[in-house]
Coordinates of C-alpha atoms in Angstrom, one line a residue:
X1 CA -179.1 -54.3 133.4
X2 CA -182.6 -53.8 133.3
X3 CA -184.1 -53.5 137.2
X4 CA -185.1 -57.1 138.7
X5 CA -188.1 -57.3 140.6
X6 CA -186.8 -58.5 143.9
X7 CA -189.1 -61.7 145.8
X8 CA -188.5 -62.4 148.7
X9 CA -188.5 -65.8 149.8
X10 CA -189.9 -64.7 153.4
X11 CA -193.3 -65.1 151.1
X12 CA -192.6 -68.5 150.7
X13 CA -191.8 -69.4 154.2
X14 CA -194.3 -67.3 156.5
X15 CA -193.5 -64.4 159.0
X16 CA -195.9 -63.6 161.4
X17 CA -198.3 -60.4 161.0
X18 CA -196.3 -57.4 160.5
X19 CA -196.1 -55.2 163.6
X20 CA -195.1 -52.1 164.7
X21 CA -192.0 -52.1 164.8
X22 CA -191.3 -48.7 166.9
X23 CA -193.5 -50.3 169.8
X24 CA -190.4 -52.3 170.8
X25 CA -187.8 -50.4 170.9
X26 CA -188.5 -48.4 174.3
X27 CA -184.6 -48.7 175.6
X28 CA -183.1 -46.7 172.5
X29 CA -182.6 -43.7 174.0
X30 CA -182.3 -44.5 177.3
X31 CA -178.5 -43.2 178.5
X32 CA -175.9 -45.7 179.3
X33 CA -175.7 -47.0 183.3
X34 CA -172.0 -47.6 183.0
X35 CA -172.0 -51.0 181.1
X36 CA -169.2 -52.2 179.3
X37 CA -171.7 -53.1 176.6
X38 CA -174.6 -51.2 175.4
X39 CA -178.4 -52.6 176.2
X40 CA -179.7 -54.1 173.6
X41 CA -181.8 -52.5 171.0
X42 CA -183.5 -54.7 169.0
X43 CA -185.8 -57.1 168.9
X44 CA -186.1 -59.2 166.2
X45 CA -187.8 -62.6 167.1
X46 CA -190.7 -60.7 167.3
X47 CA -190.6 -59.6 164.1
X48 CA -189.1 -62.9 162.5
X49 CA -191.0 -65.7 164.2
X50 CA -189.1 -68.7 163.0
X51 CA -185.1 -69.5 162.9
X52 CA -182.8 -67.7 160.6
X53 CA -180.1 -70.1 160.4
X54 CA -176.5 -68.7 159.1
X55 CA -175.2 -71.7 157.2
X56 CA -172.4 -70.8 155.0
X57 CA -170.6 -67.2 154.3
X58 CA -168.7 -66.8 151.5
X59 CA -166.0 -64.7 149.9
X60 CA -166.7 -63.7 146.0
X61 CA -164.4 -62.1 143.8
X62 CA -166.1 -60.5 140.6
X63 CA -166.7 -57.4 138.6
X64 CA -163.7 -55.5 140.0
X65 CA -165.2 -56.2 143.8
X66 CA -164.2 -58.2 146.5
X67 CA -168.6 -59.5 148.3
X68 CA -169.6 -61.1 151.3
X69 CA -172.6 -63.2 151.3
X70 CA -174.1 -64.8 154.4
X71 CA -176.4 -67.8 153.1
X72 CA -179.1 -68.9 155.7
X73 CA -180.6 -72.7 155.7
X74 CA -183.6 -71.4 153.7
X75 CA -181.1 -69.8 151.2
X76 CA -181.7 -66.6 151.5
X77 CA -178.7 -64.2 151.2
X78 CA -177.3 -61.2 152.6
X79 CA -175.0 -59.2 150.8
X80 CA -172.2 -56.2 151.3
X81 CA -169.4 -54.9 149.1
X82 CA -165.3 -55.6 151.1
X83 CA -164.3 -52.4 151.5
X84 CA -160.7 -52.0 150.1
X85 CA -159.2 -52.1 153.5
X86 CA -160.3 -56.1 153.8
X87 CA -157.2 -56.8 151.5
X88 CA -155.0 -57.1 154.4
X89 CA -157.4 -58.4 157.2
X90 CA -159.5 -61.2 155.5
X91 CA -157.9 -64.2 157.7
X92 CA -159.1 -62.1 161.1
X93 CA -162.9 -61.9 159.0
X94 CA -162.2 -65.7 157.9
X95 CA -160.6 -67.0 160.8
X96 CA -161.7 -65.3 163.7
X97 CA -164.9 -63.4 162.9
X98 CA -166.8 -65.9 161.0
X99 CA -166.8 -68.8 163.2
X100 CA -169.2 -66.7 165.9
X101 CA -171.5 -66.7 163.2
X102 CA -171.9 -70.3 161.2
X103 CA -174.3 -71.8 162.5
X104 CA -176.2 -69.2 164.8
X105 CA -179.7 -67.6 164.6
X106 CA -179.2 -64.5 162.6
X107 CA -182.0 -62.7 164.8
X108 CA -179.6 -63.5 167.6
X109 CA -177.4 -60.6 165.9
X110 CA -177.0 -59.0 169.0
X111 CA -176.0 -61.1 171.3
X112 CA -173.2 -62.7 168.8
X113 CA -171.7 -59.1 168.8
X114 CA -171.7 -59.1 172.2
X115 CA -170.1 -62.5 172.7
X116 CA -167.6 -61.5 170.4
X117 CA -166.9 -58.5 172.0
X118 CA -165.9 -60.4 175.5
X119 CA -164.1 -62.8 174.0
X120 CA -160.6 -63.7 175.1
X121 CA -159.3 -64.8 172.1
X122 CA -160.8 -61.4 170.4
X123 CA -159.8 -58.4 172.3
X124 CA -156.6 -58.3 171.7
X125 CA -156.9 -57.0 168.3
X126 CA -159.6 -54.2 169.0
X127 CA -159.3 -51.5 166.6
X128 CA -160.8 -50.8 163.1
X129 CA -158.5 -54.4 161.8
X130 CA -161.2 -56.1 164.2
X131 CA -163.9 -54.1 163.5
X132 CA -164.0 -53.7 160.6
X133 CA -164.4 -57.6 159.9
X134 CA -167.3 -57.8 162.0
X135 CA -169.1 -54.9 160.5
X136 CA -168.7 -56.5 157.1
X137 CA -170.5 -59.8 158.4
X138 CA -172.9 -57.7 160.4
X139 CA -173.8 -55.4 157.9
X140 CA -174.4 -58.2 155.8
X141 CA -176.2 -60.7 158.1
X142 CA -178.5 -57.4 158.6
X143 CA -179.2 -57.9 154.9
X144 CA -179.9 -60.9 155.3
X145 CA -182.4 -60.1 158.3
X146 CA -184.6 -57.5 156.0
X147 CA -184.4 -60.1 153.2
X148 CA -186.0 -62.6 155.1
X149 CA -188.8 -60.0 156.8
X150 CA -189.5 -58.7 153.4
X151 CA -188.5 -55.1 155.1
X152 CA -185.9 -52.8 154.5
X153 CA -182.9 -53.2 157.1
X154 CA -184.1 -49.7 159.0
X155 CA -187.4 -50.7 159.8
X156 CA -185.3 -52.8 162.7
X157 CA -184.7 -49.5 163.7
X158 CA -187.5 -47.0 163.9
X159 CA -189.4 -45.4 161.3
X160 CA -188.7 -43.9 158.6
X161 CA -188.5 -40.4 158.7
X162 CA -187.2 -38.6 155.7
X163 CA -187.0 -41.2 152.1
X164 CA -184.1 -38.7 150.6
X165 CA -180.8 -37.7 152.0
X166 CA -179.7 -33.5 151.5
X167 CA -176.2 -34.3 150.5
X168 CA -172.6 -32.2 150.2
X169 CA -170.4 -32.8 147.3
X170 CA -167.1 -34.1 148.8
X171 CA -163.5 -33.1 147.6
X172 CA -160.9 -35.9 148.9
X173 CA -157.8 -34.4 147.7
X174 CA -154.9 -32.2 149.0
X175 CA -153.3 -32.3 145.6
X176 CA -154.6 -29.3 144.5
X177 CA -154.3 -25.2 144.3
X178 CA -157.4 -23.4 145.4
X179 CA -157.8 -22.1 142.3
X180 CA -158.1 -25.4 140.9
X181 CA -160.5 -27.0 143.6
X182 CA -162.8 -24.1 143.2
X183 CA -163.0 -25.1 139.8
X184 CA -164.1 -28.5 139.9
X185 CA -166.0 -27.5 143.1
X186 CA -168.2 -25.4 140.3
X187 CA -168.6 -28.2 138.2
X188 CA -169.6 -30.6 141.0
X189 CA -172.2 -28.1 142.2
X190 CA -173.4 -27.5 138.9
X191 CA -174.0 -31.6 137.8
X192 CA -175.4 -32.2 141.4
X193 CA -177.4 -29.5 142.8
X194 CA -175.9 -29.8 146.0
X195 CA -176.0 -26.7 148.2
X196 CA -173.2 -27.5 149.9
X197 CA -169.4 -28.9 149.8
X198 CA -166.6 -30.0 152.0
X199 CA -162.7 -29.8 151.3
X200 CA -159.6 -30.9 153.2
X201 CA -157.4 -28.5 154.7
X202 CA -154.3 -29.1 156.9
X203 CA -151.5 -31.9 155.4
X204 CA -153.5 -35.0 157.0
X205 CA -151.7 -36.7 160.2
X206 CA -148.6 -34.4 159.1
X207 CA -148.2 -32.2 162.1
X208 CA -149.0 -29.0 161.2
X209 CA -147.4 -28.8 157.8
X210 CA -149.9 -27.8 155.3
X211 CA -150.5 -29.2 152.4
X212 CA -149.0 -26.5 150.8
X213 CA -147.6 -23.5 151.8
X214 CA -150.6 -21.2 152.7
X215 CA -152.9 -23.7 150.9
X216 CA -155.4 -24.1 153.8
X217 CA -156.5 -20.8 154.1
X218 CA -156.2 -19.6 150.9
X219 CA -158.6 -21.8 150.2
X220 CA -161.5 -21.2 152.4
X221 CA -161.2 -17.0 151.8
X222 CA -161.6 -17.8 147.6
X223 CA -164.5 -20.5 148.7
X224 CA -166.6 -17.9 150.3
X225 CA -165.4 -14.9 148.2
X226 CA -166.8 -17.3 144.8
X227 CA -169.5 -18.7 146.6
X228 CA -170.8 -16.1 148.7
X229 CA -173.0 -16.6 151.8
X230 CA -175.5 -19.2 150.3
X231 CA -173.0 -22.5 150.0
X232 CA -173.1 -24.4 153.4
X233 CA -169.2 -25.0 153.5
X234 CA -167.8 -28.2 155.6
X235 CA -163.9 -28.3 156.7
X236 CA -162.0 -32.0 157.3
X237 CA -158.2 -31.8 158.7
X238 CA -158.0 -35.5 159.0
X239 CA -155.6 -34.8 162.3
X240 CA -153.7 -32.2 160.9
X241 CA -152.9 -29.8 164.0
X242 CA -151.5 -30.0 167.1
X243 CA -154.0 -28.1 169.7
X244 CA -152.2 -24.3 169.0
X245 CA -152.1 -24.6 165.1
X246 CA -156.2 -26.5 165.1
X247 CA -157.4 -23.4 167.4
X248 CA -155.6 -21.2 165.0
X249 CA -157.4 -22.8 162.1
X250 CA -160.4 -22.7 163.8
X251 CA -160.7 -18.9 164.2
X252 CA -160.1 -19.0 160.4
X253 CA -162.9 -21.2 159.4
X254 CA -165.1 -19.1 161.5
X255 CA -164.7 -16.2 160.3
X256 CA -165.1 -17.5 157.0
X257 CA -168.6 -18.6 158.1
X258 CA -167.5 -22.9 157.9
X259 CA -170.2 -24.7 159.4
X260 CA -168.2 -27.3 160.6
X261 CA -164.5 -28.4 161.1
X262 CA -163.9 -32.0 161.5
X263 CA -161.0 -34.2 163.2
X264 CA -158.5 -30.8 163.5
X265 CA -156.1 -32.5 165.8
X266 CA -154.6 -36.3 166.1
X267 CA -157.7 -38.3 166.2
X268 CA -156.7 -39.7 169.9
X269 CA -155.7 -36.5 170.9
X270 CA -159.3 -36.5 172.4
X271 CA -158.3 -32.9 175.0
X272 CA -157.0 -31.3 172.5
X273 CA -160.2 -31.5 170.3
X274 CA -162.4 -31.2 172.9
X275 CA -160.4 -27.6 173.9
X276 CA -161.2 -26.5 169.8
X277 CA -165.1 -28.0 170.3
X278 CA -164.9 -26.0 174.0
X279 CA -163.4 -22.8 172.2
X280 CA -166.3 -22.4 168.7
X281 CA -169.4 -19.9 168.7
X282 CA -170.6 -20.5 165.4
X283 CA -169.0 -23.6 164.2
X284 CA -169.4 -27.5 165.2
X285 CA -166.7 -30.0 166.0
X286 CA -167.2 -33.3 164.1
X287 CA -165.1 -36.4 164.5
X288 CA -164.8 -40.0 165.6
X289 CA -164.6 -42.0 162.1
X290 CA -161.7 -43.9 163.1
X291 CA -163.3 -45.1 166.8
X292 CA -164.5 -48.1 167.3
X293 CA -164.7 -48.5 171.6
X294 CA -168.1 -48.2 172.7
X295 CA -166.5 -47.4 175.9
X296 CA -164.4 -44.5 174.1
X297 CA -167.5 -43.3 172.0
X298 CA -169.3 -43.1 175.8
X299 CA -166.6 -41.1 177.0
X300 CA -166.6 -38.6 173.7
X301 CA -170.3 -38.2 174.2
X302 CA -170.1 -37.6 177.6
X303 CA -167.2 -34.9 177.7
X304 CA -168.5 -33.3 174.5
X305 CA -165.0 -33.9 172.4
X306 CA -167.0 -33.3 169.3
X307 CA -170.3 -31.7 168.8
X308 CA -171.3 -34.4 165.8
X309 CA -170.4 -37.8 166.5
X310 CA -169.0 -39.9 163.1
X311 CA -169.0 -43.6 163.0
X312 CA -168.3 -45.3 160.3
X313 CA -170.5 -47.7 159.4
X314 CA -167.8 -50.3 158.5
X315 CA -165.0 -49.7 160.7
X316 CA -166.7 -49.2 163.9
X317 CA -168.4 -53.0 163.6
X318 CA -171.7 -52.5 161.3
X319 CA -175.2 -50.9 161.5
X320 CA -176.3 -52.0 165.3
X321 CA -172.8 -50.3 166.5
X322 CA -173.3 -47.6 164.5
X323 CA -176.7 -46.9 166.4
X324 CA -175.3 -47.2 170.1
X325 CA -173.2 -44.3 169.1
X326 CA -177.0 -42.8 168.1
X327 CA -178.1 -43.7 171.1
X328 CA -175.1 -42.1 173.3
X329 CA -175.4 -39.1 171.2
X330 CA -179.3 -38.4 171.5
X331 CA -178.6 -38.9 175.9
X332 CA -175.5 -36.5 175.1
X333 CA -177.4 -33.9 173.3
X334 CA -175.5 -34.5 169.8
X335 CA -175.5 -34.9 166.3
X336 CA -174.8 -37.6 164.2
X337 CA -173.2 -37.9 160.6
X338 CA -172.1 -41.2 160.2
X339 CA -168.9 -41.2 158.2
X340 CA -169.9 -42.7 154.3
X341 CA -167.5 -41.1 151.6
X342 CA -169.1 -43.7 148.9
X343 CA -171.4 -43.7 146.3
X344 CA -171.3 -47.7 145.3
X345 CA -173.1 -50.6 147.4
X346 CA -171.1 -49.8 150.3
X347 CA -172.9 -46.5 150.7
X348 CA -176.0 -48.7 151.4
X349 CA -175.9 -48.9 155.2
X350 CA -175.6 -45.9 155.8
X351 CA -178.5 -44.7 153.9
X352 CA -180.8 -47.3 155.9
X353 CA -179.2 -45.8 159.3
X354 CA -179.9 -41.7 157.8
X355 CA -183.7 -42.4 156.7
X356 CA -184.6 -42.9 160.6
X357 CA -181.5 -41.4 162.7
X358 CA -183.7 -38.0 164.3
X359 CA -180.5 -36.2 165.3
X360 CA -178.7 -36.6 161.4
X361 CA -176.9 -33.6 161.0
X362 CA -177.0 -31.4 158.1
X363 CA -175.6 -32.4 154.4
X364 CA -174.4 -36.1 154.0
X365 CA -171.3 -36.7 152.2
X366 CA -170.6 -37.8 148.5
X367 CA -168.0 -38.2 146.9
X368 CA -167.3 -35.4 143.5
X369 CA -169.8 -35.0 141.2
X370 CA -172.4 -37.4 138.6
X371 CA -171.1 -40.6 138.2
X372 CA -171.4 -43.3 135.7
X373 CA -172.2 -46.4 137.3
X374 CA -172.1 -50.4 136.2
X375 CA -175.0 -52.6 135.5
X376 CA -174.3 -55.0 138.1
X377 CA -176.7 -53.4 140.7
X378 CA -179.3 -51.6 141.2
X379 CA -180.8 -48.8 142.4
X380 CA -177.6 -46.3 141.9
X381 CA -177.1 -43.3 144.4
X382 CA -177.7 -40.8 141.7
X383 CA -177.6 -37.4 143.3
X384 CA -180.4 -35.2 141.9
X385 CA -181.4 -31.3 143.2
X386 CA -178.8 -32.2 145.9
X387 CA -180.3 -35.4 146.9
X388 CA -180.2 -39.0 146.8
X389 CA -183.3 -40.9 147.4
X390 CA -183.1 -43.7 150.0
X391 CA -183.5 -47.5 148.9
X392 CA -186.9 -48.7 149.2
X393 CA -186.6 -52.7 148.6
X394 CA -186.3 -55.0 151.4
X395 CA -182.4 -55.4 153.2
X396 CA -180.5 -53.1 152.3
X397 CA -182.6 -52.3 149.1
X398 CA -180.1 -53.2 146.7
X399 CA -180.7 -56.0 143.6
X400 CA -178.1 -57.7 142.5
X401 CA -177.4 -59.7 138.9
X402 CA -176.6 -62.7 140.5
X403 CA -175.1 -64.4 137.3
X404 CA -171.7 -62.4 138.7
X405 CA -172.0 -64.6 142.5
X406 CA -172.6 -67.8 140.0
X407 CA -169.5 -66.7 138.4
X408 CA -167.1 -65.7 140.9
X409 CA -163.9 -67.2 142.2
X410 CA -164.4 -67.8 145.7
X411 CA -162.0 -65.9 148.1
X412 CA -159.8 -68.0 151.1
X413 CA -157.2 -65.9 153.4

């Protein structure tokens, strides 16, 4: 499709005189006084003078993809993508999640999360099942929120601070020989530009088995000896090693100059990382993409399990949960590299949360090499010189053709 120029119907409706947005967020990087739930960060009545009534959300089914849209009373919409794991947890979204939000003030964002998060009816299924539903209407109602403002989604934030990403070119297999991910490792590099790349080692959640005999380390040594010194070189066990085998591992990724080593032992396992983060000299710890606790994120920060904190942007409850784990990580002393293997609508979030985070740390994933993307939205996260330029419309920058939400089967658990 051609690009759409996007109106907002904010213009139509009146918002107050823009402000500075920084100016009110003094609290953000304030550390934690023991809270079971983090201050509040945002202040978004002062930004959005008038109510942002949620009146309907919707499922839609269309073009291959699974959307939520949250409608407000002035019928304005926020959009998001269902990541695939929604297949199996739509009637906790539908039946559980939803209802805290029909009806509410979307500016009231925070305190809905909140309200959620102390519900008795709700804690019971904590986890990424819960989460995960809430930061699919989140991420959506924030949408929503920049839609109406006429902003992009991040000026909620802070200020924009860099309007490209540096990305690494992301291999998400085990399948293959190192001689065959070096390969198409080469080709990536060469179709993206990208100075850097990450691959998987260990046999993921398989207790120490590799993926193949050897495979792990074999690897890394033909990475360096083909690449030299000049590729920035990322390492992701998905919880592959118990604590002896991840120190082991370790030593081997150091002295193969890896930058960083994410998630080496069980994910939960957080002493046995945090003996690995305790033991490096040259290389970072990363981990946390399956978390979802604020409590648990407080208590990763503050023991320094990892040395870069990942949330996912999805999984751990959407954008505003996203930057709590920001703001523990800034009062730890941390880096942050939000967890975002995608390169479809889904990677939008996480772009809006990278073009202000200060502490972003090094490359940002994505996923292979150039890609040939559909029609059905625009801008794409084309990966050019090694980076992809952040969305500048208002939301979370993306324009859809809205003939597929006119034509789309509607979605009940």
């Amino acid at each position: 499709m051609k690009r759409r120029e996007f109106i907002s119907k904010s213009a139509l409706i009146g918002l107050s005189p823009r402000i500075d947005l920084r100016n009110t967020f003094s609290n953000l990087y304030k550390e934690e006084n023991g809270n079971t739930y983090p201050n509040h960060i945002l202040d978004i009545r002062s930004v959005i003078k008038f109510s942002v009534i949620i009146q309907k959300i919707e499922i839609l089914e269309n073009v291959g993809n699974r959307f939520i849209v949250v409608t407000s009373k002035d019928g304005i919409q926020g959009i998001t993508v269902l990541n695939f794991r929604m297949e199996f947890l739509l009637p906790i979204l539908q039946k559980l999640i939803q209802p805290f939000f029909i009806g509410k003030d979307a500016r009231d964002v925070e305190q809905i999360l909140e309200t959620i998060a102390h519900d008795r009816g709700v804690y019971k299924y904590s986890g990424i099942p819960l989460f995960n539903c809430i930061g699919q209407i989140e991420i959506a109602v924030m949408d929503l929120l920049g839609k109406t403002a006429g902003i992009p989604t991040s000026d909620f934030f802070g200020k924009r601070i860099r309007n490209e990403i540096q990305m690494y070119v992301s291999s998400l297999t085990r399948e293959s020989s190192p001689e065959e991910e070096v390969t198409n490792l080469q080709k990536q590099l060469a179709e993206t530009g990208a100075k850097a790349v990450k691959v998987k080692v260990g046999g993921r959640m398989r207790r120490k088995a590799d993926a193949a005999p050897g495979r792990s380390e074999n690897l890394i040594r033909l990475l360096r000896k083909t690449f030299g010194d000049g590729l920035t070189i990322y390492a992701d066990a998905n919880s592959s090693f118990d604590l002896q085998e991840g120190l082991k591992m370790a030593g081997i990724l150091e002295e193969n100059g890896i930058s960083i080593f994410e998630e080496p032992c069980y994910w939960e396992d957080y002493a046995s990382n945090q003996k690995i983060a305790a033991s490096l000299k040259t290389m970072k710890l990363a981990g946390g993409e399956q978390d979802t606790s604020y409590l648990r994120w407080r208590d990763i920060a503050q023991n320094k399990v990892y040395h870069v904190l990942q949330p996912d942007l999805y999984y751990n409850g959407g954008m505003l949960r996203a930057f709590y784990v920001e703001k523990l990580a800034i009062a730890n002393g941390l880096r942050l590299a939000p967890h975002s293997p995608k390169d479809d609508p889904l990677a939008a979030p996480f772009f809006q949360l990278a073009s202000v985070s200060p502490i972003l740390e090094g490359y940002q994933e994505f996923p292979g090499g150039k890609k040939k993307y559909p029609d059905w939205y625009y801008p794409h996260f084309d990966i050019e010189n090694g980076f992809i330029k952040v969305p500048t419309g208002p939301g979370l920058g993306l324009e859809y053709d809205y003939s597929i939400f006119k034509n789309a089967k509607i979605i009940n658990s």
